[in-house]
Amino acid sequence: MNNKPIGIFDSGIGGLTVLKKVIEILPEEKYIYYADIDNVPYGIKSKEEVKKYVKKAIEFFISKQVKAIVIACNTATSVAINDIRKEYTIPIIGIEPALKPAIEKRENKKVLVMATPITIKEKKLQNLVKKLNATEVVDLIDMPKLVEFAENMEFDSERVKKYILERSNIYDLNNYSVLVLGCTHFPLFKKVLSQIFPSEVQIIDGSSGVANRLKDILEKTNMLGNNKLEITYYHSGILADQESIKKYNRIIN
Ligand code: DGL
């Protein structure tokens, strides 16, 4: 048993969609959630910049003596996880687009992956598509503005609908049976996305995979906690204000 906290990190509120899943299967833990609001959005920055932000967040968690770290951000995972894992011995769990389950579910239609520009461009995703022999059946689309909408808590306005429709217009949505949300901010738009995509399209994300992986690691290393659930929110290293805490709790409840 280990009652130290678990660190969860994203550029902003997106990682809360992962935290929500993690809490469902690991309710007896203390969590430190780090939203890097000084630097959000990550998805349109350079790789080097994002790597620097990730390093800062990891150092913050180390100073808080966490027992494990979840990088609840596809963008940060795709550019930084390999380097970070070489540097630290603490368990670090990343998130990547749930492409494998999508391919298994797709039947005779295609898979559309929606993510940030960095995640779409990075080798990590391109290699995953190749490894799964899925180049012919997977299309990729970036939706950077959704991150901005989410940070402003704008999830189902006409502007949001218009943006998604205009961006996805390059593809015929009837060709897909699975939509993969490859950015942790995007599950916040599930309602609108399910209105825009044909009703048979399954919308999936990687959060349960991360939650299960974390539980598995904590079990195997004898590090599960038996705490009363506790979440402390930080904004780029500074304790979050009451108004933000209320907002975050609304998202995870
Ligand atoms: N939520 C993040 C992701 O999963 C990053 C969004 C951003 O900051 O651009 O990719």
mmCIF file of C-alpha atoms and ligand atoms in Angstrom:
data_model
loop_
_atom_site.group_PDB
_atom_site.id
_atom_site.type_symbol
_atom_site.label_atom_id
_atom_site.label_comp_id
_atom_site.label_asym_id
_atom_site.label_seq_id
_atom_site.Cartn_x
_atom_site.Cartn_y
_atom_site.Cartn_z
ATOM 1 C CA MET A 1 0.000 0.000 0.000
ATOM 2 C CA ASN A 2 1.104 3.544 -0.728
ATOM 3 C CA ASN A 3 -0.929 6.617 0.198
ATOM 4 C CA LYS A 4 1.082 9.175 -1.719
ATOM 5 C CA PRO A 5 -0.837 11.132 -4.370
ATOM 6 C CA ILE A 6 -1.078 10.437 -8.099
ATOM 7 C CA GLY A 7 -0.220 13.324 -10.440
ATOM 8 C CA ILE A 8 -2.423 13.936 -13.481
ATOM 9 C CA PHE A 9 -1.486 16.497 -16.045
ATOM 10 C CA ASP A 10 -2.859 18.258 -19.118
ATOM 11 C CA SER A 11 -2.495 21.621 -20.821
ATOM 12 C CA GLY A 12 -5.910 22.568 -19.432
ATOM 13 C CA ILE A 13 -9.252 21.002 -18.584
ATOM 14 C CA GLY A 14 -9.026 18.138 -21.105
ATOM 15 C CA GLY A 15 -7.281 15.805 -18.688
ATOM 16 C CA LEU A 16 -10.334 15.968 -16.429
ATOM 17 C CA THR A 17 -12.044 13.577 -18.855
ATOM 18 C CA VAL A 18 -9.273 11.119 -17.977
ATOM 19 C CA LEU A 19 -9.326 11.931 -14.258
ATOM 20 C CA LYS A 20 -13.062 11.159 -14.241
ATOM 21 C CA LYS A 21 -12.424 7.646 -15.609
ATOM 22 C CA VAL A 22 -9.455 7.109 -13.294
ATOM 23 C CA ILE A 23 -11.512 8.024 -10.229
ATOM 24 C CA GLU A 24 -14.235 5.575 -11.277
ATOM 25 C CA ILE A 25 -11.839 2.668 -10.999
ATOM 26 C CA LEU A 26 -9.454 4.073 -8.364
ATOM 27 C CA PRO A 27 -11.678 5.985 -5.924
ATOM 28 C CA GLU A 28 -9.459 5.542 -2.873
ATOM 29 C CA GLU A 29 -6.610 7.764 -3.995
ATOM 30 C CA LYS A 30 -5.381 11.310 -3.575
ATOM 31 C CA TYR A 31 -4.941 13.160 -6.862
ATOM 32 C CA ILE A 32 -3.014 16.239 -7.853
ATOM 33 C CA TYR A 33 -4.364 17.673 -11.100
ATOM 34 C CA TYR A 34 -2.061 20.063 -12.945
ATOM 35 C CA ALA A 35 -3.664 22.207 -15.654
ATOM 36 C CA ASP A 36 -0.960 24.131 -17.491
ATOM 37 C CA ILE A 37 -3.218 27.085 -18.178
ATOM 38 C CA ASP A 38 -0.261 29.459 -18.639
ATOM 39 C CA ASN A 39 0.663 27.535 -21.777
ATOM 40 C CA VAL A 40 -2.564 26.061 -23.164
ATOM 41 C CA PRO A 41 -3.038 25.215 -26.054
ATOM 42 C CA TYR A 42 -0.162 22.806 -26.667
ATOM 43 C CA GLY A 43 -1.388 21.373 -29.964
ATOM 44 C CA ILE A 44 -0.350 24.338 -32.106
ATOM 45 C CA LYS A 45 3.006 25.008 -30.423
ATOM 46 C CA SER A 46 6.407 23.623 -31.378
ATOM 47 C CA LYS A 47 7.539 20.230 -30.140
ATOM 48 C CA GLU A 48 10.388 21.815 -28.197
ATOM 49 C CA GLU A 49 8.045 24.152 -26.354
ATOM 50 C CA VAL A 50 5.702 21.317 -25.375
ATOM 51 C CA LYS A 51 8.637 19.191 -24.187
ATOM 52 C CA LYS A 52 9.706 22.061 -21.932
ATOM 53 C CA TYR A 53 6.200 22.367 -20.426
ATOM 54 C CA VAL A 54 5.997 18.627 -19.797
ATOM 55 C CA LYS A 55 9.357 18.629 -18.052
ATOM 56 C CA LYS A 56 8.196 21.463 -15.782
ATOM 57 C CA ALA A 57 5.018 19.571 -14.867
ATOM 58 C CA ILE A 58 6.957 16.385 -14.123
ATOM 59 C CA GLU A 59 9.402 18.282 -11.907
ATOM 60 C CA PHE A 60 6.423 19.785 -10.081
ATOM 61 C CA PHE A 61 4.969 16.326 -9.423
ATOM 62 C CA ILE A 62 8.337 15.028 -8.236
ATOM 63 C CA SER A 63 8.489 17.914 -5.744
ATOM 64 C CA LYS A 64 5.043 16.812 -4.499
ATOM 65 C CA GLN A 65 6.340 13.241 -4.079
ATOM 66 C CA VAL A 66 3.670 11.589 -6.205
ATOM 67 C CA LYS A 67 3.782 7.808 -6.638
ATOM 68 C CA ALA A 68 2.788 7.819 -10.336
ATOM 69 C CA ILE A 69 2.163 10.342 -13.101
ATOM 70 C CA VAL A 70 -0.521 10.309 -15.783
ATOM 71 C CA ILE A 71 0.141 12.493 -18.799
ATOM 72 C CA ALA A 72 -3.534 12.991 -19.652
ATOM 73 C CA CYS A 73 -2.677 14.755 -22.888
ATOM 74 C CA ASN A 74 -2.194 13.062 -26.258
ATOM 75 C CA THR A 75 -0.107 15.960 -27.559
ATOM 76 C CA ALA A 76 2.335 15.888 -24.632
ATOM 77 C CA THR A 77 2.512 12.094 -24.763
ATOM 78 C CA SER A 78 3.308 12.058 -28.455
ATOM 79 C CA VAL A 79 6.237 14.470 -28.211
ATOM 80 C CA ALA A 80 7.670 13.851 -24.768
ATOM 81 C CA ILE A 81 6.926 10.481 -23.211
ATOM 82 C CA ASN A 82 9.921 8.594 -24.607
ATOM 83 C CA ASP A 83 12.448 11.163 -23.331
ATOM 84 C CA ILE A 84 10.673 11.583 -19.990
ATOM 85 C CA ARG A 85 10.573 7.844 -19.313
ATOM 86 C CA LYS A 86 14.331 7.642 -19.879
ATOM 87 C CA GLU A 87 14.897 10.365 -17.336
ATOM 88 C CA TYR A 88 12.625 9.317 -14.447
ATOM 89 C CA THR A 89 12.095 6.011 -12.692
ATOM 90 C CA ILE A 90 8.615 6.796 -11.359
ATOM 91 C CA PRO A 91 5.751 5.116 -13.312
ATOM 92 C CA ILE A 92 4.558 7.453 -16.081
ATOM 93 C CA ILE A 93 1.419 6.598 -18.020
ATOM 94 C CA GLY A 94 0.636 8.430 -21.235
ATOM 95 C CA ILE A 95 -2.394 8.503 -23.509
ATOM 96 C CA GLU A 96 -2.622 7.898 -27.220
ATOM 97 C CA PRO A 97 -5.512 7.729 -29.678
ATOM 98 C CA ALA A 98 -7.457 4.481 -29.141
ATOM 99 C CA LEU A 99 -6.706 3.241 -32.624
ATOM 100 C CA LYS A 100 -6.436 -0.475 -31.900
ATOM 101 C CA PRO A 101 -9.940 -0.863 -30.424
ATOM 102 C CA ALA A 102 -11.257 1.359 -33.217
ATOM 103 C CA ILE A 103 -9.822 -0.929 -35.899
ATOM 104 C CA GLU A 104 -11.342 -3.929 -34.133
ATOM 105 C CA LYS A 105 -14.764 -2.276 -34.089
ATOM 106 C CA ARG A 106 -14.804 -0.706 -37.536
ATOM 107 C CA GLU A 107 -16.222 -3.655 -39.555
ATOM 108 C CA ASN A 108 -16.340 -2.584 -43.226
ATOM 109 C CA LYS A 109 -16.140 1.170 -42.700
ATOM 110 C CA LYS A 110 -13.293 3.540 -41.900
ATOM 111 C CA VAL A 111 -11.959 5.132 -38.726
ATOM 112 C CA LEU A 112 -11.591 8.877 -38.268
ATOM 113 C CA VAL A 113 -9.084 10.152 -35.711
ATOM 114 C CA MET A 114 -9.607 13.670 -34.404
ATOM 115 C CA ALA A 115 -6.674 15.239 -32.552
ATOM 116 C CA THR A 116 -4.485 18.321 -32.273
ATOM 117 C CA PRO A 117 -2.146 19.338 -35.136
ATOM 118 C CA ILE A 118 0.933 18.091 -33.226
ATOM 119 C CA THR A 119 -0.581 14.668 -32.504
ATOM 120 C CA ILE A 120 -1.670 14.292 -36.129
ATOM 121 C CA LYS A 121 1.769 15.265 -37.476
ATOM 122 C CA GLU A 122 3.887 13.332 -34.973
ATOM 123 C CA LYS A 123 5.615 10.064 -35.785
ATOM 124 C CA LYS A 124 4.038 8.302 -32.803
ATOM 125 C CA LEU A 125 0.576 8.273 -34.384
ATOM 126 C CA GLN A 126 1.863 7.735 -37.919
ATOM 127 C CA ASN A 127 3.860 4.731 -36.695
ATOM 128 C CA LEU A 128 0.867 3.335 -34.842
ATOM 129 C CA VAL A 129 -1.258 3.530 -38.006
ATOM 130 C CA LYS A 130 1.485 1.717 -39.946
ATOM 131 C CA LYS A 131 2.027 -0.881 -37.219
ATOM 132 C CA LEU A 132 -1.675 -1.724 -37.302
ATOM 133 C CA ASN A 133 -1.548 -1.959 -41.100
ATOM 134 C CA ALA A 134 -4.310 0.595 -41.173
ATOM 135 C CA THR A 135 -3.135 3.304 -43.589
ATOM 136 C CA GLU A 136 -6.006 2.582 -45.981
ATOM 137 C CA VAL A 137 -8.756 2.607 -43.373
ATOM 138 C CA VAL A 138 -7.764 5.491 -41.106
ATOM 139 C CA ASP A 139 -8.204 9.197 -41.792
ATOM 140 C CA LEU A 140 -6.833 11.941 -39.569
ATOM 141 C CA ILE A 141 -8.204 15.387 -38.872
ATOM 142 C CA ASP A 142 -7.016 18.174 -36.590
ATOM 143 C CA MET A 143 -9.465 20.338 -34.647
ATOM 144 C CA PRO A 144 -7.290 22.848 -32.783
ATOM 145 C CA LYS A 145 -10.069 25.325 -32.100
ATOM 146 C CA LEU A 146 -12.008 22.814 -29.999
ATOM 147 C CA VAL A 147 -9.333 23.151 -27.326
ATOM 148 C CA GLU A 148 -9.949 26.880 -27.198
ATOM 149 C CA PHE A 149 -13.737 26.393 -27.044
ATOM 150 C CA ALA A 150 -13.348 23.858 -24.232
ATOM 151 C CA GLU A 151 -11.122 26.155 -22.190
ATOM 152 C CA ASN A 152 -13.888 28.754 -22.447
ATOM 153 C CA MET A 153 -16.419 26.111 -21.333
ATOM 154 C CA GLU A 154 -18.185 26.434 -24.670
ATOM 155 C CA PHE A 155 -19.225 22.887 -25.564
ATOM 156 C CA ASP A 156 -22.385 22.961 -27.642
ATOM 157 C CA SER A 157 -22.863 26.460 -29.029
ATOM 158 C CA GLU A 158 -23.734 27.165 -32.661
ATOM 159 C CA ARG A 159 -20.137 28.334 -33.161
ATOM 160 C CA VAL A 160 -18.839 24.969 -31.991
ATOM 161 C CA LYS A 161 -21.231 23.077 -34.292
ATOM 162 C CA LYS A 162 -20.330 25.291 -37.235
ATOM 163 C CA TYR A 163 -16.599 24.781 -36.643
ATOM 164 C CA ILE A 164 -16.867 20.990 -36.428
ATOM 165 C CA LEU A 165 -19.070 20.858 -39.524
ATOM 166 C CA GLU A 166 -16.759 23.086 -41.546
ATOM 167 C CA ARG A 167 -13.602 21.230 -40.519
ATOM 168 C CA SER A 168 -15.020 17.766 -41.092
ATOM 169 C CA ASN A 169 -16.470 18.791 -44.429
ATOM 170 C CA ILE A 170 -13.319 17.539 -46.170
ATOM 171 C CA TYR A 171 -14.528 13.984 -45.511
ATOM 172 C CA ASP A 172 -17.776 12.149 -46.185
ATOM 173 C CA LEU A 173 -18.862 11.256 -42.658
ATOM 174 C CA ASN A 174 -20.919 8.331 -43.966
ATOM 175 C CA ASN A 175 -17.668 6.468 -44.652
ATOM 176 C CA TYR A 176 -16.896 6.022 -40.953
ATOM 177 C CA SER A 177 -18.077 3.633 -38.293
ATOM 178 C CA VAL A 178 -15.724 4.796 -35.531
ATOM 179 C CA LEU A 179 -14.602 8.251 -34.434
ATOM 180 C CA VAL A 180 -11.533 8.273 -32.203
ATOM 181 C CA LEU A 181 -11.174 11.286 -29.938
ATOM 182 C CA GLY A 182 -7.387 11.663 -29.860
ATOM 183 C CA CYS A 183 -7.314 14.738 -27.648
ATOM 184 C CA THR A 184 -8.490 14.644 -24.060
ATOM 185 C CA HIS A 185 -10.425 17.892 -24.495
ATOM 186 C CA PHE A 186 -12.658 16.345 -27.163
ATOM 187 C CA PRO A 187 -14.894 14.030 -25.062
ATOM 188 C CA LEU A 188 -16.347 17.284 -23.722
ATOM 189 C CA PHE A 189 -17.952 17.689 -27.167
ATOM 190 C CA LYS A 190 -19.401 14.194 -27.344
ATOM 191 C CA LYS A 191 -22.990 15.426 -27.388
ATOM 192 C CA VAL A 192 -22.449 17.730 -30.364
ATOM 193 C CA LEU A 193 -20.272 15.208 -32.176
ATOM 194 C CA SER A 194 -22.940 12.547 -31.853
ATOM 195 C CA GLN A 195 -25.435 14.966 -33.409
ATOM 196 C CA ILE A 196 -23.112 15.743 -36.314
ATOM 197 C CA PHE A 197 -21.921 12.205 -37.099
ATOM 198 C CA PRO A 198 -24.311 9.532 -38.412
ATOM 199 C CA SER A 199 -25.956 7.753 -35.480
ATOM 200 C CA GLU A 200 -24.184 4.430 -36.101
ATOM 201 C CA VAL A 201 -20.737 5.991 -35.611
ATOM 202 C CA GLN A 202 -19.189 4.856 -32.328
ATOM 203 C CA ILE A 203 -17.251 7.569 -30.530
ATOM 204 C CA ILE A 204 -14.362 6.309 -28.447
ATOM 205 C CA ASP A 205 -11.409 7.718 -26.509
ATOM 206 C CA GLY A 206 -8.384 6.393 -24.655
ATOM 207 C CA SER A 207 -9.359 7.247 -21.091
ATOM 208 C CA SER A 208 -10.444 3.783 -19.905
ATOM 209 C CA GLY A 209 -7.243 2.314 -21.312
ATOM 210 C CA VAL A 210 -5.244 4.778 -19.217
ATOM 211 C CA ALA A 211 -7.299 4.152 -16.079
ATOM 212 C CA ASN A 212 -6.882 0.366 -16.395
ATOM 213 C CA ARG A 213 -3.175 0.660 -17.086
ATOM 214 C CA LEU A 214 -2.686 2.865 -14.010
ATOM 215 C CA LYS A 215 -4.610 0.434 -11.809
ATOM 216 C CA ASP A 216 -2.602 -2.450 -13.175
ATOM 217 C CA ILE A 217 0.716 -0.751 -12.453
ATOM 218 C CA LEU A 218 -0.300 0.268 -8.921
ATOM 219 C CA GLU A 219 -1.526 -3.251 -8.189
ATOM 220 C CA LYS A 220 1.593 -4.923 -9.521
ATOM 221 C CA THR A 221 3.917 -2.617 -7.592
ATOM 222 C CA ASN A 222 1.842 -2.814 -4.414
ATOM 223 C CA MET A 223 1.142 0.896 -4.512
ATOM 224 C CA LEU A 224 -2.657 1.096 -4.355
ATOM 225 C CA GLY A 225 -3.906 3.601 -1.799
ATOM 226 C CA ASN A 226 -6.713 3.408 0.720
ATOM 227 C CA ASN A 227 -7.369 7.111 1.118
ATOM 228 C CA LYS A 228 -10.524 9.092 1.155
ATOM 229 C CA LEU A 229 -10.812 10.522 -2.378
ATOM 230 C CA GLU A 230 -9.084 13.885 -2.545
ATOM 231 C CA ILE A 231 -8.294 16.096 -5.537
ATOM 232 C CA THR A 232 -6.064 19.152 -5.403
ATOM 233 C CA TYR A 233 -6.023 21.332 -8.500
ATOM 234 C CA TYR A 234 -3.053 23.389 -9.625
ATOM 235 C CA HIS A 235 -2.701 25.931 -12.410
ATOM 236 C CA SER A 236 0.824 25.641 -13.829
ATOM 237 C CA GLY A 237 2.164 25.006 -10.315
ATOM 238 C CA ILE A 238 -0.031 27.454 -8.345
ATOM 239 C CA LEU A 239 -3.062 26.305 -6.340
ATOM 240 C CA ALA A 240 -6.238 26.848 -8.377
ATOM 241 C CA ASP A 241 -8.796 29.462 -7.272
ATOM 242 C CA GLN A 242 -12.195 28.492 -5.830
ATOM 243 C CA GLU A 243 -14.108 29.381 -8.974
ATOM 244 C CA SER A 244 -11.956 27.086 -11.112
ATOM 245 C CA ILE A 245 -12.186 24.294 -8.533
ATOM 246 C CA LYS A 246 -15.992 24.453 -8.755
ATOM 247 C CA LYS A 247 -15.801 24.393 -12.548
ATOM 248 C CA TYR A 248 -13.467 21.375 -12.541
ATOM 249 C CA ASN A 249 -15.576 19.472 -10.039
ATOM 250 C CA ARG A 250 -18.618 20.013 -12.260
ATOM 251 C CA ILE A 251 -16.777 18.354 -15.147
ATOM 252 C CA ILE A 252 -15.707 15.287 -13.205
ATOM 253 C CA ASN A 253 -19.048 14.793 -11.434
HETATM 254 N N1 DGL B 1 -5.713 17.867 -24.223
HETATM 255 C C1 DGL B 1 -4.557 17.790 -25.011
HETATM 256 C C2 DGL B 1 -4.458 16.552 -25.864
HETATM 257 O O1 DGL B 1 -4.970 15.529 -25.465
HETATM 258 C C3 DGL B 1 -3.927 19.023 -25.579
HETATM 259 C C4 DGL B 1 -4.788 20.084 -26.125
HETATM 260 C C5 DGL B 1 -3.957 21.335 -26.401
HETATM 261 O O2 DGL B 1 -3.481 21.927 -25.440
HETATM 262 O O3 DGL B 1 -3.788 21.680 -27.580
HETATM 263 O O4 DGL B 1 -3.874 16.538 -26.894
#
